[in-house]
Coordinates of C-alpha atoms in Angstrom, one line a residue:
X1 CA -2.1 -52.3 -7.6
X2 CA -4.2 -50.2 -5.5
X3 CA -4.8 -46.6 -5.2
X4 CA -3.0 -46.8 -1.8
X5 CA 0.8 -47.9 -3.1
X6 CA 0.6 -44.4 -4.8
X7 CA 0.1 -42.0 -1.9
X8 CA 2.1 -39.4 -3.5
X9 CA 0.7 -39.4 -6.8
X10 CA -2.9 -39.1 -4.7
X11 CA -1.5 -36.4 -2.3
X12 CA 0.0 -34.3 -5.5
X13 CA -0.8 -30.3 -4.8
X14 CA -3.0 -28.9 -7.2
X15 CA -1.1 -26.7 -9.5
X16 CA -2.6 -23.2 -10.4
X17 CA -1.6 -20.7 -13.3
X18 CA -0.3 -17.4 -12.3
X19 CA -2.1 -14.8 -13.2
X20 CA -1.5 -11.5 -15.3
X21 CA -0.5 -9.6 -12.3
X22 CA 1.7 -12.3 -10.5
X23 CA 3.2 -13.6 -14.0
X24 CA 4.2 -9.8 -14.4
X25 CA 5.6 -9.6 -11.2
X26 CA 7.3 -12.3 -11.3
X27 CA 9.6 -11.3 -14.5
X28 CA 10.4 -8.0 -12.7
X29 CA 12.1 -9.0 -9.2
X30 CA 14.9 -7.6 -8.0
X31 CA 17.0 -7.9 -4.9
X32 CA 18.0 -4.7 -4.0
X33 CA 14.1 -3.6 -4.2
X34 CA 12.2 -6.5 -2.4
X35 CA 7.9 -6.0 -3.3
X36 CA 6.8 -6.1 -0.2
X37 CA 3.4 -4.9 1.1
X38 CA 3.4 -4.4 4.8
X39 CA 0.7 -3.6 6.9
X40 CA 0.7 -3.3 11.1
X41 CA -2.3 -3.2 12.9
X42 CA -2.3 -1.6 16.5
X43 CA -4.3 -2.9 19.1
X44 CA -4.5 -1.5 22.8
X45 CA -3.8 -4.9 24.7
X46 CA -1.8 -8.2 24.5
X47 CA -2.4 -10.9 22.8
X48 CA -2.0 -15.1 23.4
X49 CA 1.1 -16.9 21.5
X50 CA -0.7 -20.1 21.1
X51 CA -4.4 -18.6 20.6
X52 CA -3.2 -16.6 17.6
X53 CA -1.0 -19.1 16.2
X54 CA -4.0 -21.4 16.3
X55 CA -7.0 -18.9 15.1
X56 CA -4.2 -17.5 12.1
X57 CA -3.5 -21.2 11.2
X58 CA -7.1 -21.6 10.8
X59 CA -7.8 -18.5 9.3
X60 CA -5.0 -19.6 6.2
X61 CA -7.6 -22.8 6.3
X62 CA -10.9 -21.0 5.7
X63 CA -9.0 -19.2 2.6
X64 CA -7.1 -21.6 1.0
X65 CA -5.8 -19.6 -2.1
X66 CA -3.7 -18.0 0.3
X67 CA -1.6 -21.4 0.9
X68 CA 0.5 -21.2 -2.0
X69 CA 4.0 -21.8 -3.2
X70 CA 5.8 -21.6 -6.7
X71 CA 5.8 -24.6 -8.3
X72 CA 9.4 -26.2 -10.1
X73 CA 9.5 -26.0 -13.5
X74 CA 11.8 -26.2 -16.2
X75 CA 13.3 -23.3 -18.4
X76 CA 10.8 -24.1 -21.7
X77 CA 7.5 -24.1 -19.6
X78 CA 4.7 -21.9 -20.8
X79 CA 3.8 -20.9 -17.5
X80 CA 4.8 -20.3 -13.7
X81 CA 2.5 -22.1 -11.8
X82 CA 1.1 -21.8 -8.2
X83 CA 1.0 -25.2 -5.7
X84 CA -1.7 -24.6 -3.6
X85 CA -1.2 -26.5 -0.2
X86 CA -3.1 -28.1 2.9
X87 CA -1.2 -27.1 5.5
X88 CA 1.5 -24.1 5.6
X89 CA 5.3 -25.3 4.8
X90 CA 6.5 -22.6 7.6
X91 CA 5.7 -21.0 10.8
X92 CA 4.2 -17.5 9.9
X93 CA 4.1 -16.0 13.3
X94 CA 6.7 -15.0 15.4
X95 CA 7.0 -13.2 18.9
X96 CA 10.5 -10.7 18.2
X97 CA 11.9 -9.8 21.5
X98 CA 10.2 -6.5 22.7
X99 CA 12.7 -3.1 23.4
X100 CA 12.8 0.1 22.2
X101 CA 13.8 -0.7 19.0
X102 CA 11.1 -3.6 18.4
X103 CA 9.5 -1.5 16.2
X104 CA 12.0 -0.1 13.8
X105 CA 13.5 -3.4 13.6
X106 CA 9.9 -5.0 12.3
X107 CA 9.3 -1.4 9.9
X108 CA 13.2 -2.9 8.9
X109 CA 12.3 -6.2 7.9
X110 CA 9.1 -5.4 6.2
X111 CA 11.0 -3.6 3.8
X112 CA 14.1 -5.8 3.6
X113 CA 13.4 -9.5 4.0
X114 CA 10.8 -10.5 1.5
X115 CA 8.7 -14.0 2.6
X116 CA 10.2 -16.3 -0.1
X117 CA 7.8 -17.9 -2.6
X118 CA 9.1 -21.1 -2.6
X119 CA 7.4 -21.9 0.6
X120 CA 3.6 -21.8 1.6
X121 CA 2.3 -19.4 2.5
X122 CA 4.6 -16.1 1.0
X123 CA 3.5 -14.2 4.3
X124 CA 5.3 -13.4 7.7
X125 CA 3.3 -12.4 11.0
X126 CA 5.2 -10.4 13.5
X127 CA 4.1 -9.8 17.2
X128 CA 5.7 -6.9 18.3
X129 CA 4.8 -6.5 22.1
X130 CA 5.5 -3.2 24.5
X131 CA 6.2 -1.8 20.8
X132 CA 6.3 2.1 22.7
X133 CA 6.0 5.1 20.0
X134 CA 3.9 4.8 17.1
X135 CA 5.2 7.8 14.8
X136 CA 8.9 8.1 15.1
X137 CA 10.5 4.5 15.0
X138 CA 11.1 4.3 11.7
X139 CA 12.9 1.9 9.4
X140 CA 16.3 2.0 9.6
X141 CA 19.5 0.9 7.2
X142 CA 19.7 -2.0 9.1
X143 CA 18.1 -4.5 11.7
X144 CA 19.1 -3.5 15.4
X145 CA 20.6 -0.3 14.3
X146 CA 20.0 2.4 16.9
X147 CA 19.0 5.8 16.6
X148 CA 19.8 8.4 19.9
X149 CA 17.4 10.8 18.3
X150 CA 14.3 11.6 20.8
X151 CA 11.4 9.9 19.6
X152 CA 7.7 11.0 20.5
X153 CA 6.1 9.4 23.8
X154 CA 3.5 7.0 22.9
X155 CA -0.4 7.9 23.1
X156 CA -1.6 7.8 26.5
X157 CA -2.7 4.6 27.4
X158 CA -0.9 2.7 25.1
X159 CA 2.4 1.8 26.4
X160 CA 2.1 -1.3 26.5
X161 CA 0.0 -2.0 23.3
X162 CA 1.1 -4.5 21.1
X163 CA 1.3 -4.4 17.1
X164 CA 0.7 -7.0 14.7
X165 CA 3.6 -6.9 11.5
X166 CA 2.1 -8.7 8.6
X167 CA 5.3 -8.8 5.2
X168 CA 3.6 -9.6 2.4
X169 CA 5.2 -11.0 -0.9
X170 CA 3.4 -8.4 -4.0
X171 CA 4.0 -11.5 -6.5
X172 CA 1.5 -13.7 -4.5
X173 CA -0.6 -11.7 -2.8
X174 CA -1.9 -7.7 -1.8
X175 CA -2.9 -6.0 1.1
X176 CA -6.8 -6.3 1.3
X177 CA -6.4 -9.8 0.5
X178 CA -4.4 -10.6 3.4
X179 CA -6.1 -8.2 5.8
X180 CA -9.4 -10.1 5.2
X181 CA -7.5 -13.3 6.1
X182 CA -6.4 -11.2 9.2
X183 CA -10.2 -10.1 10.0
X184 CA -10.9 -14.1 9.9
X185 CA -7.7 -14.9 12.6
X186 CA -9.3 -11.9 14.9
X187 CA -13.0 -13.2 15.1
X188 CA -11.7 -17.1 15.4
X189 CA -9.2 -15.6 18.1
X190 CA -11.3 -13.2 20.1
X191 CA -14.8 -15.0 19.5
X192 CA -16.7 -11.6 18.2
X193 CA -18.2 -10.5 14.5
X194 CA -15.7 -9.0 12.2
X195 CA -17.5 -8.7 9.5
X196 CA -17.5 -5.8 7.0
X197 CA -19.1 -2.8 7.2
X198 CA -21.7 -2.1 4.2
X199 CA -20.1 -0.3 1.7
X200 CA -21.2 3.4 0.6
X201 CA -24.0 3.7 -0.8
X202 CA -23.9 5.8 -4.3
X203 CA -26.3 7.1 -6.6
X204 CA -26.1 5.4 -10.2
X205 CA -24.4 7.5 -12.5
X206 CA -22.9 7.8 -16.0
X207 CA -19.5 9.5 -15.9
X208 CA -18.9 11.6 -18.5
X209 CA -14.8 12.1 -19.7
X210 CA -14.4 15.6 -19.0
X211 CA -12.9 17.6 -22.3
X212 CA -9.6 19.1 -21.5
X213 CA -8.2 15.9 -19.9
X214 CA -4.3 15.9 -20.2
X215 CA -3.2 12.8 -22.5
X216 CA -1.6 10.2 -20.9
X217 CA 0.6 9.9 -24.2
X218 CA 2.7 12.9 -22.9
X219 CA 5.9 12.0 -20.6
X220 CA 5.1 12.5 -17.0
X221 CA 7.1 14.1 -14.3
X222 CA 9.6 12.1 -12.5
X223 CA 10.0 12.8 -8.4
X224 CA 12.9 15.4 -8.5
X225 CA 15.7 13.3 -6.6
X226 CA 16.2 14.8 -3.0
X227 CA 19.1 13.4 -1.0
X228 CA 19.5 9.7 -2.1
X229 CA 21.2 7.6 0.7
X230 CA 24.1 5.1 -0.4
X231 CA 22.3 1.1 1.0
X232 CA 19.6 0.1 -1.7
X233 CA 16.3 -0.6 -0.8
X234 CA 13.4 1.6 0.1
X235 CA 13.0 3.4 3.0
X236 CA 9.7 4.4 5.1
X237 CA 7.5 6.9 7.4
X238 CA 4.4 6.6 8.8
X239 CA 2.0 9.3 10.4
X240 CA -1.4 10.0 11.6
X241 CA -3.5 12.8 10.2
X242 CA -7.0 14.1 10.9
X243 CA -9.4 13.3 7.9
X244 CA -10.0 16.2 6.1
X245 CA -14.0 17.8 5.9
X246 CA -15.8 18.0 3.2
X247 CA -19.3 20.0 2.9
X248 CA -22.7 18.7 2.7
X249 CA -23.2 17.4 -0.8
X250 CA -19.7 17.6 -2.2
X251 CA -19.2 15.9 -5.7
X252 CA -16.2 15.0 -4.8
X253 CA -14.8 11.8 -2.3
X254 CA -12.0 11.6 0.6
X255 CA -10.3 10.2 -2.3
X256 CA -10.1 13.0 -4.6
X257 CA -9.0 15.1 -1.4
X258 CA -6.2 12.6 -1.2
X259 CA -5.7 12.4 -4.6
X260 CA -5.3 16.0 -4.9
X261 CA -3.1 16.6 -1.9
X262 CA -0.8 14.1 -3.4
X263 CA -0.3 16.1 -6.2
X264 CA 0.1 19.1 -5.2
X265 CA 2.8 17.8 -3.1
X266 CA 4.8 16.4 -5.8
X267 CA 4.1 19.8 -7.7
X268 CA 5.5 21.8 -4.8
X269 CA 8.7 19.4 -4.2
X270 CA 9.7 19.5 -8.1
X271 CA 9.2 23.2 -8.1
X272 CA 11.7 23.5 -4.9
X273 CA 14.3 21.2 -6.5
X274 CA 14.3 23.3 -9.6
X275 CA 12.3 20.4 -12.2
X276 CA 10.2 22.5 -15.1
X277 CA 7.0 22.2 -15.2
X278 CA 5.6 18.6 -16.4
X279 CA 2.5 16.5 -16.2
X280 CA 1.7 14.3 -13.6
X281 CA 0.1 11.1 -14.0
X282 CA -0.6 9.1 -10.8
X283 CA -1.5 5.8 -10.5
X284 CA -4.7 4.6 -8.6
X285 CA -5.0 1.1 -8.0
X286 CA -8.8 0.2 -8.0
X287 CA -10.2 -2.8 -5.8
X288 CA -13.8 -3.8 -6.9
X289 CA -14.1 -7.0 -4.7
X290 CA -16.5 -7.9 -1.8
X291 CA -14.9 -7.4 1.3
X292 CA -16.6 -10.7 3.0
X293 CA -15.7 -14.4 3.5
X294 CA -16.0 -15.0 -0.3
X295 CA -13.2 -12.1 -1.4
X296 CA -11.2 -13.7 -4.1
X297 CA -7.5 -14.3 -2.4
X298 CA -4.3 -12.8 -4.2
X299 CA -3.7 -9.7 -6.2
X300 CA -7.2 -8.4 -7.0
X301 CA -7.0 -4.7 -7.9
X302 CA -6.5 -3.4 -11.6
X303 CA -4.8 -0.2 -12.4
X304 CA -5.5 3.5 -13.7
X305 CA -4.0 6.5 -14.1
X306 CA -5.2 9.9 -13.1
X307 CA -3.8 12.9 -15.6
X308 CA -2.8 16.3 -14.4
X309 CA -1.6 19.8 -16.1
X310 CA 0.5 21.6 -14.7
X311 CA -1.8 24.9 -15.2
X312 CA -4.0 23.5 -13.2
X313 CA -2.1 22.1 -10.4
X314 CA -2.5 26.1 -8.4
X315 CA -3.7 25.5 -4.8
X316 CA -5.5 28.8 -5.5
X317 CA -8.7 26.9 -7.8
X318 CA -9.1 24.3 -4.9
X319 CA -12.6 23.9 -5.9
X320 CA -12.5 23.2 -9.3
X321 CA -9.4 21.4 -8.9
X322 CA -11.3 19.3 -6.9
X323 CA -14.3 18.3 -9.1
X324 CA -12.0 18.0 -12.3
X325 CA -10.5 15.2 -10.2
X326 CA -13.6 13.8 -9.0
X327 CA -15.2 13.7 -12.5
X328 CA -12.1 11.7 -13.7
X329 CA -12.0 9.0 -11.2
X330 CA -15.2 8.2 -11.6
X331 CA -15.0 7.9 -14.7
X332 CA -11.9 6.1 -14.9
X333 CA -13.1 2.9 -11.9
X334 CA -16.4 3.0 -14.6
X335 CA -14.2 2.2 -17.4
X336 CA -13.7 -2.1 -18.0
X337 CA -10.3 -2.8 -17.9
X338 CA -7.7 -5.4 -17.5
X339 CA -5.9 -5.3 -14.2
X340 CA -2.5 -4.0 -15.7
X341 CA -4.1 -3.2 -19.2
X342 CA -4.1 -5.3 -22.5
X343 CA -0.3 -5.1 -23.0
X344 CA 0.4 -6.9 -20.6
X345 CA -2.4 -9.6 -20.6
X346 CA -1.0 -10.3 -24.6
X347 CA 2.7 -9.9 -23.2
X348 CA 1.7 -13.1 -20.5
X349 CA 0.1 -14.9 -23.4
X350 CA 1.7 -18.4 -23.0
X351 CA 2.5 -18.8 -26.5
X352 CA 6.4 -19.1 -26.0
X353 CA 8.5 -20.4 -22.8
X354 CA 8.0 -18.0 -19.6
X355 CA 11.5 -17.1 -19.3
X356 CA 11.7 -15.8 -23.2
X357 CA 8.4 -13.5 -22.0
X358 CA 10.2 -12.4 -18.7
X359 CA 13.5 -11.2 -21.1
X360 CA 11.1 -9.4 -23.2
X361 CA 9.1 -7.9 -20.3
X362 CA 12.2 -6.7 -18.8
X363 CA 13.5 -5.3 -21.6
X364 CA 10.3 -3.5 -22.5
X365 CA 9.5 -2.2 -18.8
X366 CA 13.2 -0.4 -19.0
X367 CA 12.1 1.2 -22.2
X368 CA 9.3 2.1 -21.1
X369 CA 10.3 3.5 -17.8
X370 CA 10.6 7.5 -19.1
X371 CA 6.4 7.2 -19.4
X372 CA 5.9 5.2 -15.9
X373 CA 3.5 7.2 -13.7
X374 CA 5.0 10.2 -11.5
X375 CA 4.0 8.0 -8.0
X376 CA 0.9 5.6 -6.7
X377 CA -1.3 6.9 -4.3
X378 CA -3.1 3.5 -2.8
X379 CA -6.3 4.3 -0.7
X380 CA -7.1 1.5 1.8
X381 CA -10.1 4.0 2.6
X382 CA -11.7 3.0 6.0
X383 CA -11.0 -0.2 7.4
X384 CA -13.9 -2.2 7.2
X385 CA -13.0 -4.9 9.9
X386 CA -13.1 -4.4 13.2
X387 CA -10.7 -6.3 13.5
X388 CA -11.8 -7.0 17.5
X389 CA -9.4 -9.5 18.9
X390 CA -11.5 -9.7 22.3
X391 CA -11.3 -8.5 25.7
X392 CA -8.0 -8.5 26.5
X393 CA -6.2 -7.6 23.1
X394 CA -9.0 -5.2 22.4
X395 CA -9.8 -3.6 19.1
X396 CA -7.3 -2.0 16.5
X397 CA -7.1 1.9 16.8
X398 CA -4.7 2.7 13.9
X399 CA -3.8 0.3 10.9
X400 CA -1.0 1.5 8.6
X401 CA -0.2 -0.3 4.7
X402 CA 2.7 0.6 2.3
X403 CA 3.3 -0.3 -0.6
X404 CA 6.5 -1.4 -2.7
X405 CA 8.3 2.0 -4.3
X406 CA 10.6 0.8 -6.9
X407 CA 12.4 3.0 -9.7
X408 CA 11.4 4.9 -11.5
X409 CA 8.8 5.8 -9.6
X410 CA 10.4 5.8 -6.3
X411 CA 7.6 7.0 -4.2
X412 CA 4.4 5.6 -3.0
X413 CA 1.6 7.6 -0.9
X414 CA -0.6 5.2 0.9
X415 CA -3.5 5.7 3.3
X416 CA -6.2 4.2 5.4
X417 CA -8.8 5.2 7.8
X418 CA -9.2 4.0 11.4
X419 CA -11.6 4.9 14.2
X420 CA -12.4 8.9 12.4
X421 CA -8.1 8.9 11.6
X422 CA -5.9 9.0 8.6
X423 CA -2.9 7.0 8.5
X424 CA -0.6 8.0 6.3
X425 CA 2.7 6.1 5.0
X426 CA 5.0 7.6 2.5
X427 CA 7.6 4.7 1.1
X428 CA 10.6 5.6 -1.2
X429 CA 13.6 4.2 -2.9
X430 CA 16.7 5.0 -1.4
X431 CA 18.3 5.4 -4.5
X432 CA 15.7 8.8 -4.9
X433 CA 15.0 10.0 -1.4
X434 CA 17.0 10.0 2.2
X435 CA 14.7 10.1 5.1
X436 CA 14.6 14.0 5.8
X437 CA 13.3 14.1 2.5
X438 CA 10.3 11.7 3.7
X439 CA 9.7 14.1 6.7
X440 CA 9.6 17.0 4.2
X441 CA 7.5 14.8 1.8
X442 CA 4.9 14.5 4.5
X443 CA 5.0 18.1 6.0
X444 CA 3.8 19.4 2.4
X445 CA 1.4 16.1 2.1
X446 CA -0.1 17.5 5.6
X447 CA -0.4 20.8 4.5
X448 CA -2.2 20.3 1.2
X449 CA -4.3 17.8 2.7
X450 CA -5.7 20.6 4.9
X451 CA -5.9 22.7 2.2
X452 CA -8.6 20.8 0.4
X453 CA -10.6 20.8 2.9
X454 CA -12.9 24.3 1.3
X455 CA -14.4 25.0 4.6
X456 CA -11.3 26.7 5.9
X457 CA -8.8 29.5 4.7
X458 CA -5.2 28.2 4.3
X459 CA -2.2 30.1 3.4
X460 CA -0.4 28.1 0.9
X461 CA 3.6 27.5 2.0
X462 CA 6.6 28.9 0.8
X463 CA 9.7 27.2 -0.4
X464 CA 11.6 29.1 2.0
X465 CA 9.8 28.0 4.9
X466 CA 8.7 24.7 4.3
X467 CA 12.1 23.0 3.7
X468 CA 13.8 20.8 6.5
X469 CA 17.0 19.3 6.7
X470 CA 18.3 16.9 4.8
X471 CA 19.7 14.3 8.2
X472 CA 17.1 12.0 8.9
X473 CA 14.7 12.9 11.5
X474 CA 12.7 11.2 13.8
X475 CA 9.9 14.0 15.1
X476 CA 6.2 14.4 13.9
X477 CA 6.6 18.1 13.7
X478 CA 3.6 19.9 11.5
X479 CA 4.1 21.7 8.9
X480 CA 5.9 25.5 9.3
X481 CA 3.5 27.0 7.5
X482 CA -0.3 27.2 7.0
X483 CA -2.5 26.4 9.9
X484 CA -2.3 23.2 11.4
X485 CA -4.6 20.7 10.9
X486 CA -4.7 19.9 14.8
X487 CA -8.0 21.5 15.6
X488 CA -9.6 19.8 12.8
X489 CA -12.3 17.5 14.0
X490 CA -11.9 13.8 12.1
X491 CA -14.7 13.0 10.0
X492 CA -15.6 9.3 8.6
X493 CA -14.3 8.2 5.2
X494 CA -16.4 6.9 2.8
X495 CA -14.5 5.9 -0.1
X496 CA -13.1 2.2 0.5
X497 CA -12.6 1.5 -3.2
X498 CA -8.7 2.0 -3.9
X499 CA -6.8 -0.5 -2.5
X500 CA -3.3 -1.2 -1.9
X501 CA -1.8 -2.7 -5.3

């Protein structure tokens, strides 16, 4: 008998073990919460149906480890396994109908209707065409729901410009993996170079843990709750910010600016709603892969966990609030370390069936949720695509990520860089925040932000002043106090290491 009466024993998908991060993912799903990573690029022009879906299909081709589906297996296995696949199971991209609402709908979806794993590949594609405002259309309780609220008028000259929606399933795969699959689909569609810029270039140094550092042992401040809103889920807003300055020579990154805003902003909120004073520990996720054709495909960043006091969180010590945080973020991405730490690489050990390890991960990830970090704060840092789709579709001006904000954190702070601009999304579970608490979230981020930047005097906000409604709101109003950051000229940001996780 030859080879040939066996064609599907020959065509069988190789099977691939998840990893740490997947396997640990994979325990914790919930439904209410999808983990989601979303991220929408916005280009200036129009785009082809049948070009894209042809240069994305081939794209998926020149990185295979993104074709991937979740193998069947029964309850005793050791493992979960990936089945890597030749061709997708699904079509990934989609052309929604466009209206004013195209938008929010596609925010909507992003955060509600996770790709499934059991087919290949656990992405989605949305092109969302004559999309209108940028800031302002945010998610919404439910597809098609309208809002009559005014939103913004779009930037000038870009009425018509159309967004690309990529939904991400956080088991599989994260959000620089899949935007360098994205950088592939844009060369093979538009026919010009995408590849990365060079990174930063850094003198060689040996951190030094600075004394003083607040232990991570000590329980961490939760995100006082703010108005929670009665559907699951996690809600969503998105802004752009100028990037903040920093002087000639600082020790410290874009990073630590962001890193400091972010808490300061969660230091201000749990002051307003009355929380004592606690720690804050926020998590960094830390990407250290090359950013070219050969970038390992999946999830690829490890995670740390920067400390702070709350003596020191006073907006009035800027400066050397600034290089405290510097010096322990370098020395934390120095530090070798397992991507979720060595708990969790013994806790995936496959020394007993996978469903007895996902009872006991479950179990210990509830116990230990009273030490889980205050919030994430994922810097993409500046795109390093160009992520040119050609003449006519032109070449993305904004690019925005966010990232999955499950209890008990139930806030995530994440940011990119595009053409000398921040893009900020803050993401939240419903179950914490309602969406005027977003808007106030992001007036206080703004604020800080500008704060940090040392070259300026800024009059730090008041409780009083600073607090907007509780209704959900659809403006990109600046902050009521402080100077606004409007006449700030953007800078370049040079710290592309932290990653969405």
């Amino acid at each position: 008998m030859t080879a040939v009466d066996h064609p599907a024993r020959d065509a069988a998908p190789r099977r691939i073990p998840f990893p740490v991060v997947d396997e640990v993912a994979r325990h914790c799903l919930q439904e209410e919460e999808p983990e989601t990573v979303h991220i929408e690029v916005h280009l200036p022009g129009r785009l082809d149906p049948g070009r894209l879906r042809t240069a994305f299909a081939e794209a998926l081709r020149r990185h295979p480890r993104i074709l991937v589906r979740e193998a069947p297996g029964r309850w005793y296995r050791r493992r979960y396994e990936w089945e890597l696949t030749a061709e997708p199971d699904v079509e990934m991209v989609s052309f929604p109908a466009p209206g004013p609402d195209a938008l929010r709908n596609a925010r909507t979806r992003a955060l509600t209707a996770v790709p499934p794993l059991s087919a290949s590949p656990p992405i989605r594609l949305e092109v969302v065409e004559g999309a209108g405002p940028v800031e302002g259309s945010e998610a919404t309780d439910a597809v098609g729901a309208h809002t009559a609220a005014a939103v913004p008028r779009p930037r000038e000259g870009h009425a018509d410009h159309t967004v690309l929606f990529l939904t991400i399933n956080h088991t599989a795969l994260d959000g620089p993996a899949c935007l360098r699959v994205l950088a592939t689909a844009a060369e093979l569609y538009g026919g010009r170079d995408n590849s990365p810029a060079a990174p930063p270039v850094r003198p060689p140094e040996t951190p030094q843990p600075e004394a003083g550092t607040p232990s991570n042992w000590a329980r961490p401040a939760r995100v006082a709750p703010g108005t929670p809103e009665p559907s699951p889920g996690n809600g969503m807003l998105v802004c752009e910010l100028p990037l903040p300055h920093r002087p000639k020579g600082s020790p410290y990154t874009v990073n630590d600016q962001l890193m400091v805003a972010t808490a300061l902003t969660l230091a201000h909120w749990n002051r307003e709603h009355g929380e004592p004073p606690r720690p804050l520990r926020i998590t960094m996720p830390v990407d250290d892969r090359p950013r070219d054709t050969t970038m390992p495909i999946g999830n690829g960043t490890r995670l740390v966990e920067v400390p702070f006091s709350p003596e020191e969180l006073d907006p009035a010590d800027l400066p050397g609030l600034l290089r405290r945080t510097a010096a322990r973020t370098r020395a934390l991405k120095s530090l070798p370390r397992p991507q979720l730490g060595r708990g969790a690489a013994l806790l995936t050990a496959p020394v007993t069936p996978v469903a007895w390890r996902a009872a006991l991960t479950r179990g210990l990830r509830r116990a230990a949720a009273p030490w889980t970090s205050t919030t994430l704060l994922s810097n993409i840092g500046r795109i390093p695509y160009p992520l040119d789709f050609g003449e006519e579709a032109g070449r993305a001006y904004a690019v925005w990520f966010s990232a999955p904000a499950r209890m008990p954190r139930g806030l995530t702070v994440t940011t990119a860089s595009t053409a000398g601009r921040l893009h900020l999304a803050l993401r939240w579970s419903r179950a914490l925040l309602s969406h005027g608490d977003g808007a106030h979230l992001r007036d206080l981020f703004e604020h800080y932000l500008h704060t940090t930047d040392t070259t300026k005097s800024t009059t730090r906000p008041t409780t009083e002043t600073t607090k907007s409604t509780t209704g959900p709101t659809t403006d990109t109003a600046k902050p009521t106090t402080g100077p606004t950051t409007d006449s700030a000229k953007p800078t370049t940001m040079t710290e592309p290491t932290e990653t969405t996780g």
